[in-house]
Coordinates of C-alpha atoms in Angstrom, one line a residue:
X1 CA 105.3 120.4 88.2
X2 CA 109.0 120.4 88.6
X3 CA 109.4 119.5 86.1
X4 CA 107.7 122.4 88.6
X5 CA 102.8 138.3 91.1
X6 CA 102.5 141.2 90.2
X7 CA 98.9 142.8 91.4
X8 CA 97.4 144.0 88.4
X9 CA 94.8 146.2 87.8
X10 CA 91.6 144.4 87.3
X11 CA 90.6 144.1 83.5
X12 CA 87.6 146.2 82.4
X13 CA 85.2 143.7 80.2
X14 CA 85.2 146.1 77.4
X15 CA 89.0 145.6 77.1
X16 CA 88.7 142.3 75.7
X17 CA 85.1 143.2 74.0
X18 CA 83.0 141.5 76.6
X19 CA 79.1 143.0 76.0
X20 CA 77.7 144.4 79.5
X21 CA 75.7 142.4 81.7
X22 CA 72.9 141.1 80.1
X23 CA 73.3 141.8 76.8
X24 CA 73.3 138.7 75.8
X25 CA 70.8 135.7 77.2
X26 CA 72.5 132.8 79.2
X27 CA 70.8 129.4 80.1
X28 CA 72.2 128.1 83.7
X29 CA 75.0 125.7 81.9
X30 CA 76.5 129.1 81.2
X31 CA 76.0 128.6 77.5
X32 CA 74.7 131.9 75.5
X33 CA 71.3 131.0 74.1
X34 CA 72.3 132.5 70.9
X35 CA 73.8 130.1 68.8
X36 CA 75.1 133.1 66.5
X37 CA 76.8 134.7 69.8
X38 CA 78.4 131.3 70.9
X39 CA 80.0 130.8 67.5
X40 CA 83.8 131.9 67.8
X41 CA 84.0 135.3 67.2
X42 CA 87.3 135.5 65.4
X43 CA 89.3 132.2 65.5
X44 CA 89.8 130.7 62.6
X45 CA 89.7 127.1 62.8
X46 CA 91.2 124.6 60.5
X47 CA 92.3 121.1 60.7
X48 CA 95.1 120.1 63.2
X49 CA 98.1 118.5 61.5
X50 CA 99.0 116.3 64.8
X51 CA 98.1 113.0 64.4
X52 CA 96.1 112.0 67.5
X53 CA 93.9 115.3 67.4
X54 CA 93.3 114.3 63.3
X55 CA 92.3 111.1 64.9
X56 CA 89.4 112.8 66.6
X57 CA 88.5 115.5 63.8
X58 CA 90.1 118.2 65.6
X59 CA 90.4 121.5 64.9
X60 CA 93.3 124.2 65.5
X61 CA 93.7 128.3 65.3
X62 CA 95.2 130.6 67.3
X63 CA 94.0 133.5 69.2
X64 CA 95.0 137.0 69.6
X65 CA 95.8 138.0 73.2
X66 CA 97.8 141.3 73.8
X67 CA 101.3 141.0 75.2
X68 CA 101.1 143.3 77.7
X69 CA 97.2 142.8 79.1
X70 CA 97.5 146.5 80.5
X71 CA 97.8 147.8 77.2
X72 CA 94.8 145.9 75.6
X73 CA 95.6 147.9 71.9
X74 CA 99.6 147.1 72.2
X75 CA 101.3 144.3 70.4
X76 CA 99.9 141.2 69.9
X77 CA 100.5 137.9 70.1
X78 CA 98.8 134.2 69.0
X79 CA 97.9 131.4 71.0
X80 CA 97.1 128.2 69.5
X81 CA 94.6 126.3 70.5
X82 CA 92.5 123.1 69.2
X83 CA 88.9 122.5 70.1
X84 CA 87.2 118.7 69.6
X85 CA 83.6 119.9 69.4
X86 CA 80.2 118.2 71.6
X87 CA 78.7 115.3 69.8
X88 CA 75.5 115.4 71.8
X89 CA 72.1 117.1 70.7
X90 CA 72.3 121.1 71.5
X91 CA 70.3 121.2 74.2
X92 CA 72.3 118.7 76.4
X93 CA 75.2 120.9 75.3
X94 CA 77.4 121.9 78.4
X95 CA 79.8 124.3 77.2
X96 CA 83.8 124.4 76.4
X97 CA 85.9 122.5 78.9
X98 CA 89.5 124.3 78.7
X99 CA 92.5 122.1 79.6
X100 CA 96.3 122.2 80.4
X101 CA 98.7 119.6 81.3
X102 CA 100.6 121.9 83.7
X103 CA 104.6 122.6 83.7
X104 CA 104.7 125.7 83.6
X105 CA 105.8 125.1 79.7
X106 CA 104.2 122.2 79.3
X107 CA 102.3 122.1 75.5
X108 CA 98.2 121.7 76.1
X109 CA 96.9 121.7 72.6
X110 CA 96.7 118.2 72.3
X111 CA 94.7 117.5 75.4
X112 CA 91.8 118.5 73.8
X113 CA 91.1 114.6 73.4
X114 CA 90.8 114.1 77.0
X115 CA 87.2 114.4 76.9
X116 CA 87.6 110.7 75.0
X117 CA 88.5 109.3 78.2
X118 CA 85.5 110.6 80.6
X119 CA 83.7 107.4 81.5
X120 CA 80.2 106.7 80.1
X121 CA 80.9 109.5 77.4
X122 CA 80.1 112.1 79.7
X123 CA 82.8 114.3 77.6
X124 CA 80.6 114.3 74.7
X125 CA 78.6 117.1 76.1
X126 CA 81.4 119.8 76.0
X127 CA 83.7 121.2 73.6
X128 CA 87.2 120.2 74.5
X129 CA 89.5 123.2 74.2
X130 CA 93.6 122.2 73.9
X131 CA 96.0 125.1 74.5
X132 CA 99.6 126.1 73.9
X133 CA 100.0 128.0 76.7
X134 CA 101.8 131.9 75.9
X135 CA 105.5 131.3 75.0
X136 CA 104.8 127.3 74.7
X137 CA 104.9 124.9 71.9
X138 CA 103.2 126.7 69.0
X139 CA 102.2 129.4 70.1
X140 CA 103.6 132.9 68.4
X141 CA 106.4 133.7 69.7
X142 CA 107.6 130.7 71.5
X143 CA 111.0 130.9 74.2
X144 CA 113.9 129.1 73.8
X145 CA 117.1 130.0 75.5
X146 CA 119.9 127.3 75.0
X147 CA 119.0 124.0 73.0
X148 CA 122.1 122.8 74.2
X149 CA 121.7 123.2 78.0
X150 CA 120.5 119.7 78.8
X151 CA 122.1 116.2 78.2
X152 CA 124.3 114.5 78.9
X153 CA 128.2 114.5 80.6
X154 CA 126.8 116.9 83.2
X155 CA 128.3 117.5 87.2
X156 CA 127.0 115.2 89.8
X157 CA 124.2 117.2 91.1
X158 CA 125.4 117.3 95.0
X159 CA 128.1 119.8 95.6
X160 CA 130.5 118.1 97.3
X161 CA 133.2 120.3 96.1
X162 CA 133.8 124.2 95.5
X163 CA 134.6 123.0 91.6
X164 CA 131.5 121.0 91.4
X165 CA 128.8 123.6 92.7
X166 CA 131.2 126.8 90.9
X167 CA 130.5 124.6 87.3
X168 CA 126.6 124.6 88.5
X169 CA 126.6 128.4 89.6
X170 CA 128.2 129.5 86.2
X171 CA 125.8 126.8 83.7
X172 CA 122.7 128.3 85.7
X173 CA 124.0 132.4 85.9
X174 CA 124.5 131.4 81.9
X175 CA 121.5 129.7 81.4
X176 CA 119.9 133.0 82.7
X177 CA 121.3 135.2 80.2
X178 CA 120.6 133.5 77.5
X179 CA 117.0 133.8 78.3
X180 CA 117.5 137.5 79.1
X181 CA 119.0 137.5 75.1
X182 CA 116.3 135.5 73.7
X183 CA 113.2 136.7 75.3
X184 CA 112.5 140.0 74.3
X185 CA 109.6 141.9 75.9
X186 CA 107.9 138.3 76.1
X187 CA 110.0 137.4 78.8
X188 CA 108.6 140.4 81.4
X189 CA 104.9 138.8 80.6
X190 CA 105.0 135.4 81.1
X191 CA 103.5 135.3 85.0
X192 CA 100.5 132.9 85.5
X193 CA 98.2 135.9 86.1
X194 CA 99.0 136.5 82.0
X195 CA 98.2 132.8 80.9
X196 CA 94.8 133.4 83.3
X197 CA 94.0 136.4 81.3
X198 CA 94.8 134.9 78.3
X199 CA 92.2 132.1 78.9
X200 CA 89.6 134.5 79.5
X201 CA 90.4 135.5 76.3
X202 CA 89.8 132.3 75.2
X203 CA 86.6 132.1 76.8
X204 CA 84.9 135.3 75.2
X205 CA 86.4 134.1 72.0
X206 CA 84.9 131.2 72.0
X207 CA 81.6 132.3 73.0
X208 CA 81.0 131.2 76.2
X209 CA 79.2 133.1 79.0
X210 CA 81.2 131.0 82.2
X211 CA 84.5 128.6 81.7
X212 CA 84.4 125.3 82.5
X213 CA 88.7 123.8 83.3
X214 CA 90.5 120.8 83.6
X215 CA 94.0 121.6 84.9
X216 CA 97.0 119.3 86.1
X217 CA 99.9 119.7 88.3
X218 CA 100.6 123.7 87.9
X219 CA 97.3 123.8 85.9
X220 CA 95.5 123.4 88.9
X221 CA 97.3 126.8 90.3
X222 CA 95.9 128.1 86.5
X223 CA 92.2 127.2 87.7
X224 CA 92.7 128.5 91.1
X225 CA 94.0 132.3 90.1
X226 CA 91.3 132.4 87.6
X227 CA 89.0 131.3 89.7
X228 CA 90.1 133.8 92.4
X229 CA 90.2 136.5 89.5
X230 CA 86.8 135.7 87.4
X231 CA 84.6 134.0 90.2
X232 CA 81.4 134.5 88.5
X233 CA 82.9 132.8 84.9
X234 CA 83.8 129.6 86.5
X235 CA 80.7 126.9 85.5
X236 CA 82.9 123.3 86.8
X237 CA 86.5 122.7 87.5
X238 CA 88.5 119.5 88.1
X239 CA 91.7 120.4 89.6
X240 CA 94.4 116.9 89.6
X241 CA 97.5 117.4 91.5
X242 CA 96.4 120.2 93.5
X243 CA 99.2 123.3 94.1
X244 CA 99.4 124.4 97.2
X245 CA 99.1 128.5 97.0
X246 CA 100.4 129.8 99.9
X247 CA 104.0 127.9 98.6
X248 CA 105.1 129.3 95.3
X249 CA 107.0 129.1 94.4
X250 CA 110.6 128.6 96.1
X251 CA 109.2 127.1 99.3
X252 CA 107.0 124.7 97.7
X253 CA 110.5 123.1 95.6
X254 CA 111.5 122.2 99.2
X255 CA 108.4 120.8 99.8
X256 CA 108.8 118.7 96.8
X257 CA 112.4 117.4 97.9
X258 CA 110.8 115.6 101.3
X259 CA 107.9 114.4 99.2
X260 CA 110.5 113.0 96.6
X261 CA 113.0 111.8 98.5
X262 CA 109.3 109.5 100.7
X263 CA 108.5 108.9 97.8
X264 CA 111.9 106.7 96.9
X265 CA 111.8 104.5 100.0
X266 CA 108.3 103.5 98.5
X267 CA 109.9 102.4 95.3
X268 CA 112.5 101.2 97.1
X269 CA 110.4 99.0 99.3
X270 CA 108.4 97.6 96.5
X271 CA 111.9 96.2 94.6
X272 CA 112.7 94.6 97.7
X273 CA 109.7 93.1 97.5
X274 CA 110.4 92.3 94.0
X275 CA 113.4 91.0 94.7
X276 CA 113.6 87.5 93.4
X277 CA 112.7 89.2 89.9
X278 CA 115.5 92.2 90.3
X279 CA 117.5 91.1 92.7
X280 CA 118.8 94.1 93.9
X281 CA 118.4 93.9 97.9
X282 CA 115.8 92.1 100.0
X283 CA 115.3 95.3 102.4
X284 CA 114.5 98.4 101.3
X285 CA 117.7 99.4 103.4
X286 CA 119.4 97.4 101.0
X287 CA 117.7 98.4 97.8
X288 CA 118.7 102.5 99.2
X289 CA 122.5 101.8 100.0
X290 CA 123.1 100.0 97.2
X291 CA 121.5 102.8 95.1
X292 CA 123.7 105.3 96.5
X293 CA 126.3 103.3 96.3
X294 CA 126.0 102.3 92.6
X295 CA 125.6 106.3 92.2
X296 CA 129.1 106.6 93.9
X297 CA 130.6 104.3 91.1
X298 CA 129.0 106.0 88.1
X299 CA 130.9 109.3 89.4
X300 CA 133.8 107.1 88.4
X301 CA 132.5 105.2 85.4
X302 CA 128.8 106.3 84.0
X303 CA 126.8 103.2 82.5
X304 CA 127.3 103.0 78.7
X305 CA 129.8 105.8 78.8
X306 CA 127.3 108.7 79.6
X307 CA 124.8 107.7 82.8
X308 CA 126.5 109.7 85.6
X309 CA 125.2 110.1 89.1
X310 CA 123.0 113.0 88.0
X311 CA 121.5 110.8 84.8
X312 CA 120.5 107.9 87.3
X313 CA 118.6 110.4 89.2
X314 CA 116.5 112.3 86.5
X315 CA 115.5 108.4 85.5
X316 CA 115.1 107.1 89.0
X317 CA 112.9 110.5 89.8
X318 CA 109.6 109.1 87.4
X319 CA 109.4 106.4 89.7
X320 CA 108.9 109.0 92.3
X321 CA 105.9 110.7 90.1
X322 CA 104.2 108.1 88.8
X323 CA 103.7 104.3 89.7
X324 CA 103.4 103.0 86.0
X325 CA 107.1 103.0 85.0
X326 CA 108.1 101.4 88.2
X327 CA 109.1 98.0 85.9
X328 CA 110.8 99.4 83.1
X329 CA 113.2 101.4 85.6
X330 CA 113.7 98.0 87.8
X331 CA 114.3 96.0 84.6
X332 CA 117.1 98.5 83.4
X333 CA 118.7 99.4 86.3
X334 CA 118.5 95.4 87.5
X335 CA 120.2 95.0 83.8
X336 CA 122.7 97.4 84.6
X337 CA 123.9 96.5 88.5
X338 CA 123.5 92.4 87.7
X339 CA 124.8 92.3 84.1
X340 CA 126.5 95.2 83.4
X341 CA 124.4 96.3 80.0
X342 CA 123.5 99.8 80.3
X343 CA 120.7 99.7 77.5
X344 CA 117.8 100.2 79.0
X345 CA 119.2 102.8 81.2
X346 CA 119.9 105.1 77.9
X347 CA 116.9 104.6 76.2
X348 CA 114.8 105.4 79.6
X349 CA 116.8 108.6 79.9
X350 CA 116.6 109.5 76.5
X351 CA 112.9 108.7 76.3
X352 CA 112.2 111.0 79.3
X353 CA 114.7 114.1 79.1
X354 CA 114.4 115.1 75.0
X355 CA 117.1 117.6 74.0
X356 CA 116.2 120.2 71.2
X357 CA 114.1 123.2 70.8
X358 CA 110.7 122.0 72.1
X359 CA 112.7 120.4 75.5
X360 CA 114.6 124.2 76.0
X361 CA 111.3 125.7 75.4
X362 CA 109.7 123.6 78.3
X363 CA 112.4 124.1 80.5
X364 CA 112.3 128.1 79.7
X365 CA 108.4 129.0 80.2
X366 CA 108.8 126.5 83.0
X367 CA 111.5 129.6 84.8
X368 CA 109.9 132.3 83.3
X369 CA 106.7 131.6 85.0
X370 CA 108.5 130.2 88.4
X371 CA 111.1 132.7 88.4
X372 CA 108.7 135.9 88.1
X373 CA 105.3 135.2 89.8
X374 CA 107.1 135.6 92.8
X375 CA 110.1 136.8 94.3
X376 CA 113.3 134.4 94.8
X377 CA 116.1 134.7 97.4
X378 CA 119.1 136.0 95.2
X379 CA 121.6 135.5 98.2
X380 CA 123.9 132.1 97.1
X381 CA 124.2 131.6 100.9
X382 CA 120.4 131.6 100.9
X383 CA 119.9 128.8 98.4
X384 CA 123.2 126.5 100.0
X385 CA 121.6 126.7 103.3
X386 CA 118.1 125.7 102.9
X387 CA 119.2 122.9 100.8
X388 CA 122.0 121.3 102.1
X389 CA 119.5 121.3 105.3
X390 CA 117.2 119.9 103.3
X391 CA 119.6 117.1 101.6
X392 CA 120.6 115.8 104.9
X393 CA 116.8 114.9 105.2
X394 CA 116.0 114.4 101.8
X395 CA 119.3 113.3 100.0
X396 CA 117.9 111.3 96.7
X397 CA 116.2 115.0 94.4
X398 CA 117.1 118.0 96.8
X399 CA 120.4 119.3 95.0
X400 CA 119.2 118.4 91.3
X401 CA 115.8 120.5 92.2
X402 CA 118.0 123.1 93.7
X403 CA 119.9 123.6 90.3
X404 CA 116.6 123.2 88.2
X405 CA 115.6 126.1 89.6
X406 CA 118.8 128.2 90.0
X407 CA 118.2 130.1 87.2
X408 CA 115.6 132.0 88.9
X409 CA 118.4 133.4 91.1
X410 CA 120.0 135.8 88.4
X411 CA 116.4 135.7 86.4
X412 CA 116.8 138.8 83.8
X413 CA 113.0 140.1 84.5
X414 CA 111.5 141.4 87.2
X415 CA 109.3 139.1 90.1
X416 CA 105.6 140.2 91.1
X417 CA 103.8 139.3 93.8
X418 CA 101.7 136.0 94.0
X419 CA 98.2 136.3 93.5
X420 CA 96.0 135.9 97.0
X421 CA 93.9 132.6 96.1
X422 CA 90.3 132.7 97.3
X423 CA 87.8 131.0 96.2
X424 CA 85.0 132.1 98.9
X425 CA 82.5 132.8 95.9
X426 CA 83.2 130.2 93.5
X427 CA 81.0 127.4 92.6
X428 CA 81.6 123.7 93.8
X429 CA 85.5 122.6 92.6
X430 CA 86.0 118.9 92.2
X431 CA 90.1 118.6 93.3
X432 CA 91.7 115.4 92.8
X433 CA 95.0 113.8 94.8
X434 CA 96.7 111.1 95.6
X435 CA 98.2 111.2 99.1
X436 CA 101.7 110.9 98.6
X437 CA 102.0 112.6 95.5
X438 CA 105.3 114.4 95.6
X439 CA 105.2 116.8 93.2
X440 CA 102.1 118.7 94.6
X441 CA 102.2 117.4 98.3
X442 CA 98.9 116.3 99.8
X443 CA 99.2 119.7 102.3
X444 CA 98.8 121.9 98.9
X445 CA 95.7 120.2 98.5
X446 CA 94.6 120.6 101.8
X447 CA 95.4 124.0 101.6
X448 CA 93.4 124.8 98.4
X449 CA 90.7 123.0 100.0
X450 CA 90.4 125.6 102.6
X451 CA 90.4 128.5 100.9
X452 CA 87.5 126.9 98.4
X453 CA 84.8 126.3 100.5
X454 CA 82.6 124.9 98.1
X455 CA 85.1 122.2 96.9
X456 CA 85.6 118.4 97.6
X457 CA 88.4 116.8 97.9
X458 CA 89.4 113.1 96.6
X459 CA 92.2 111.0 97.7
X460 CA 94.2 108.3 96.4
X461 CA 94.8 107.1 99.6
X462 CA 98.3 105.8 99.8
X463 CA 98.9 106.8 96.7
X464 CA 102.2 108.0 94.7
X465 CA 100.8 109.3 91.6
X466 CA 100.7 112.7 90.6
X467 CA 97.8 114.1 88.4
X468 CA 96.6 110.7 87.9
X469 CA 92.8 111.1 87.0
X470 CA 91.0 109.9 84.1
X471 CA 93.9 106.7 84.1
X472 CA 91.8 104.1 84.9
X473 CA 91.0 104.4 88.6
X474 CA 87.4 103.8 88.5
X475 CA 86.3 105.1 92.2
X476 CA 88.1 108.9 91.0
X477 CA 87.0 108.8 87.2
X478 CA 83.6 108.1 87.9
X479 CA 83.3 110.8 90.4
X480 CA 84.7 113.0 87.7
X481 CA 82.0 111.7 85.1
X482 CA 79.2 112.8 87.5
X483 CA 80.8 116.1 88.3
X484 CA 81.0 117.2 84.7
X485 CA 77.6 115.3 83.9
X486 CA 75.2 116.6 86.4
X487 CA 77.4 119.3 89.1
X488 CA 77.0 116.4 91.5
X489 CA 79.9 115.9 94.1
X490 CA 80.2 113.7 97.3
X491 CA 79.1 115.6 100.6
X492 CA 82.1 117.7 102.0
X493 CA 83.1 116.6 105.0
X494 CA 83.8 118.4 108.8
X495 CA 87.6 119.1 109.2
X496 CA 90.7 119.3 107.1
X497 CA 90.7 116.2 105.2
X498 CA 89.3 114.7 102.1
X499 CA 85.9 114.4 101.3
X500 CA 86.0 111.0 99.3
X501 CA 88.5 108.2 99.7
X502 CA 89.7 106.1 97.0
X503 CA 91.9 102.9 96.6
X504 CA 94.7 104.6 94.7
X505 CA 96.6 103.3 91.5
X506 CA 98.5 100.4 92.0
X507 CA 101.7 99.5 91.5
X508 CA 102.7 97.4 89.0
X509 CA 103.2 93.6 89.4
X510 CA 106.1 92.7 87.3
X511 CA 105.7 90.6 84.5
X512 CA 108.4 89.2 82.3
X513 CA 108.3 90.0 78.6
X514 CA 105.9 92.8 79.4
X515 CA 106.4 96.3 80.1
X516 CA 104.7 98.3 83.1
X517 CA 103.3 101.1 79.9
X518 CA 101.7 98.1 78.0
X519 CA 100.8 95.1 80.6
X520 CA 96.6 94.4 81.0
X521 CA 96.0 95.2 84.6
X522 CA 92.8 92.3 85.7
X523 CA 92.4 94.5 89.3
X524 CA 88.7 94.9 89.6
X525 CA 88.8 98.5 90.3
X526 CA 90.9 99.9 87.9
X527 CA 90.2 99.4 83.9
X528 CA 93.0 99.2 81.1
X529 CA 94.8 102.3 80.5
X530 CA 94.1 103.8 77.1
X531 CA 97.5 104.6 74.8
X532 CA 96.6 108.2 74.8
X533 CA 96.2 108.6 78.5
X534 CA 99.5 107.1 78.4
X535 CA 101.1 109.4 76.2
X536 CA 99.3 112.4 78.0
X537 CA 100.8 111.1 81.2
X538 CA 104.0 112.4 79.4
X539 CA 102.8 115.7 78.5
X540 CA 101.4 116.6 82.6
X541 CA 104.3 118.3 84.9
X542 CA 107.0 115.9 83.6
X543 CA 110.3 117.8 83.9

């Protein structure tokens, strides 16, 4: 998510040219019976130019929302979206299946191929919808504030100084501004409860009676407004890497920082395990101080000229994410701390924090969403307080989330109020999580789980990856295959926990010559990971 409003009045269906009740006949997939009436009423599709979704004989358009939804005839503006069509005969048709990788800012139109990768071809039965969500990627007009803001040569993220945290306060109160320049009246509407209207626009468009939505990270927050908005137009939902909603969004960045910081001594544990291949402590004690300590020296001399203190962390953090990188960060730092050769460290920075455009306008939707769905302390003393109490529990990602997010601060539009998620009339929710994901903490899961009481809940148990699903783990994918095949979902169960219980993904095993992204895993329970899953691993909530 990291890397993760205001009440509105309620939409009238004829604003967005939705017939009365009953004008139309529906079967009980929530497909209109009138194959005239489900045909998209005004997109115009064409073939997508990206590769992968050419692959599959995608198709792309864009759809006309209105800026403003409470002035339905104001300006508009186009999001793009991509749609990989059922294969199966019409009758077992189930319906369009909307999806987004989460973020905020993170480009969706290219998940419209995750219905390739829902075991025994279950995805075949629904139209896969891909979305750039407003603001994002292609969509018309996109936000970008500074192209230059990230990088490298930047201050250690800890404050130990006055000069240290003034350089922060000033890049952040700048980055602000630059937003507030770029953004136009675009920048006042881009609160989730927009990007929820905007996919019920999607839905009418595309001719569907109820929604069905697959949403990662912060896309599970997506599914959880609109379901507490539309109730009675939600068909299924998975929801992977569940938000939790009574945390947005300030409080739950602090949550992420503990989660984070657990999250390392796992890693850490499992190279001292390793530790005859990377040789870089045989305790996780060891494997922490010297960390910190290596850290210390890059203040002084950064690996290959430009890994710093604040570099290490942003590549040591997707080890706190996700479990399949674990090798290729061990190899590189291990290269670095036992041979000095700061290659591998480089390219796994560059690989994972892209400068240009399209990483700005990631980074900007990403605060324009945070920064206005709900209101942010704008007292410094505030922010310095909480998380220098927090560091001194949570040392290893407290201070860089704290600056990730300081833009919020000194945000140039306005904050709302964050919506009140209920989900007391919404049909059975399949939610997905591992239980020490950090960037969507178990206890946001939990949370949801409570306020939907028809959903179930599976765990990863033990787990450290975030919005995992569909990558392999046969226990979850399978329960997701007879979710969207049949409604069926394991019994719920008494008290707040999970419903099912799943052997989580498993760390890597290291394996010379090989890298974690490309090695065969032979574990019974878990099946070879796909390239595209892979790559959309990259797309979900990365920073």
């Amino acid at each position: 998510m990291r890397r993760l409003l205001a009440a509105a009045t309620t939409i009238a269906l004829v604003v967005i040219g939705v017939p009365a009740s009953g004008a139309r006949a529906a079967d009980d997939r929530g497909v209109e019976t009138d194959g005239a009436a489900r045909a998209a009423r005004s997109i115009k599709w064409s073939s997508c130019t990206e590769p992968t979704l050419r692959t599959h004989q995608a198709e792309c358009g864009f759809v006309s929302v209105p800026l403003d939804h409470s002035d339905p005839n104001g300006k508009k503006i186009q999001i793009a979206v991509s749609r990989i069509k059922h294969t199966v005969p019409e009758a077992k048709f189930q319906g369009v299946m909307l999806v987004n990788p989460g973020g905020p800012g993170a480009k969706g139109r290219g998940l419209s191929v995750l219905g390739s990768l829902v075991p025994r071809q279950v995805g075949a039965a629904y139209d896969w919808i891909g979305f750039d969500p407003r603001g994002v990627g292609a969509s018309k007009p996109s936000l970008s504030c500074d192209n230059d803001y990230t990088g490298y040569n930047r201050p250690a993220y800890v404050p130990t100084t006055a000069k240290i945290e003034k350089t922060w306060l000033k890049r952040t109160e700048a980055y602000a501004k630059a937003c507030g320049r770029a953004g136009g009246d675009l920048l006042g509407h881009l609160k989730t409860l927009d990007s929820v209207r905007d996919m019920d626009v999607i839905r009418y468009e595309l001719g569907a009676r109820q929604l069905n939505f697959y949403g990662f990270s912060y896309g599970t927050y997506l599914g959880q407004v609109y379901a507490t908005r539309y109730p009675e137009r939600v068909r299924r939902m998975v929801l992977d890497g569940v938000v939790n909603p009574a945390r947005v969004w300030y409080d739950s960045n602090l949550d992420q920082d503990l989660a984070f910081d657990r999250n390392m001594q796992v890693y850490f544990g499992w190279l001292a395990k390793h530790n005859r291949v990377y040789r870089l402590g045989r305790t996780t004690r060891e494997v922490r101080q010297r960390f910190y300590a290596e850290q210390k020296q890059l203040t002084r001399r950064p690996a290959g000229g430009v890994i710093g203190p604040s570099e290490l962390t942003d590549i040591f953090l997707q080890a706190g994410y996700y479990t399949f990188g674990w090798a290729d960060i061990a190899r590189a730092y291990s290269s670095w701390v036992r041979e000095d050769d700061a290659s591998g460290l480089k390219r796994l920075y560059d690989a994972n924090n892209p400068k240009g455009k399209d990483a700005d306008n990631n980074y900007a939707v990403y605060l324009a969403t945070q920064c206005t769905d709900a209101p942010w302390p704008k007292s410094w003393t505030k922010w310095s307080s909480d998380n220098w109490q927090t560091h001194r529990k949570a040392p290893f990602e407290t201070w860089a989330n704290a600056w990730y997010n300081a833009p919020c601060r000194t945000w140039p539009a306005p904050s709302g109020i964050p919506v009140t998620v209920s989900g007391e009339t919404v049909p059975p929710v399949l939610m997905v999580s591992e239980t020490l994901d950090a960037a969507t903490p178990f206890t946001g899961a939990l949370e949801a789980r409570k306020r939907f009481p028809n959903a179930v809940l599976v765990e990863g148990v033990g787990g450290t990856t975030h919005s995992g699903s569909l990558y392999g783990n046969r226990c979850v994918d399978d329960t997701i295959a007879d979710y969207l095949a049949s409604g069926k979902l394991p019994e719920r169960q008494e008290g707040e926990r999970s419903d099912k219980r799943c052997s989580p993904i498993e760390p890597p095993e290291p394996v010379a010559g090989l890298t974690a992204d490309t090695k065969t895993d032979t574990k019974a329970k878990r099946a070879p990971v796909p390239a595209e899953r892979l790559e959309m691993q990259k797309l979900i909530a990365g920073r």
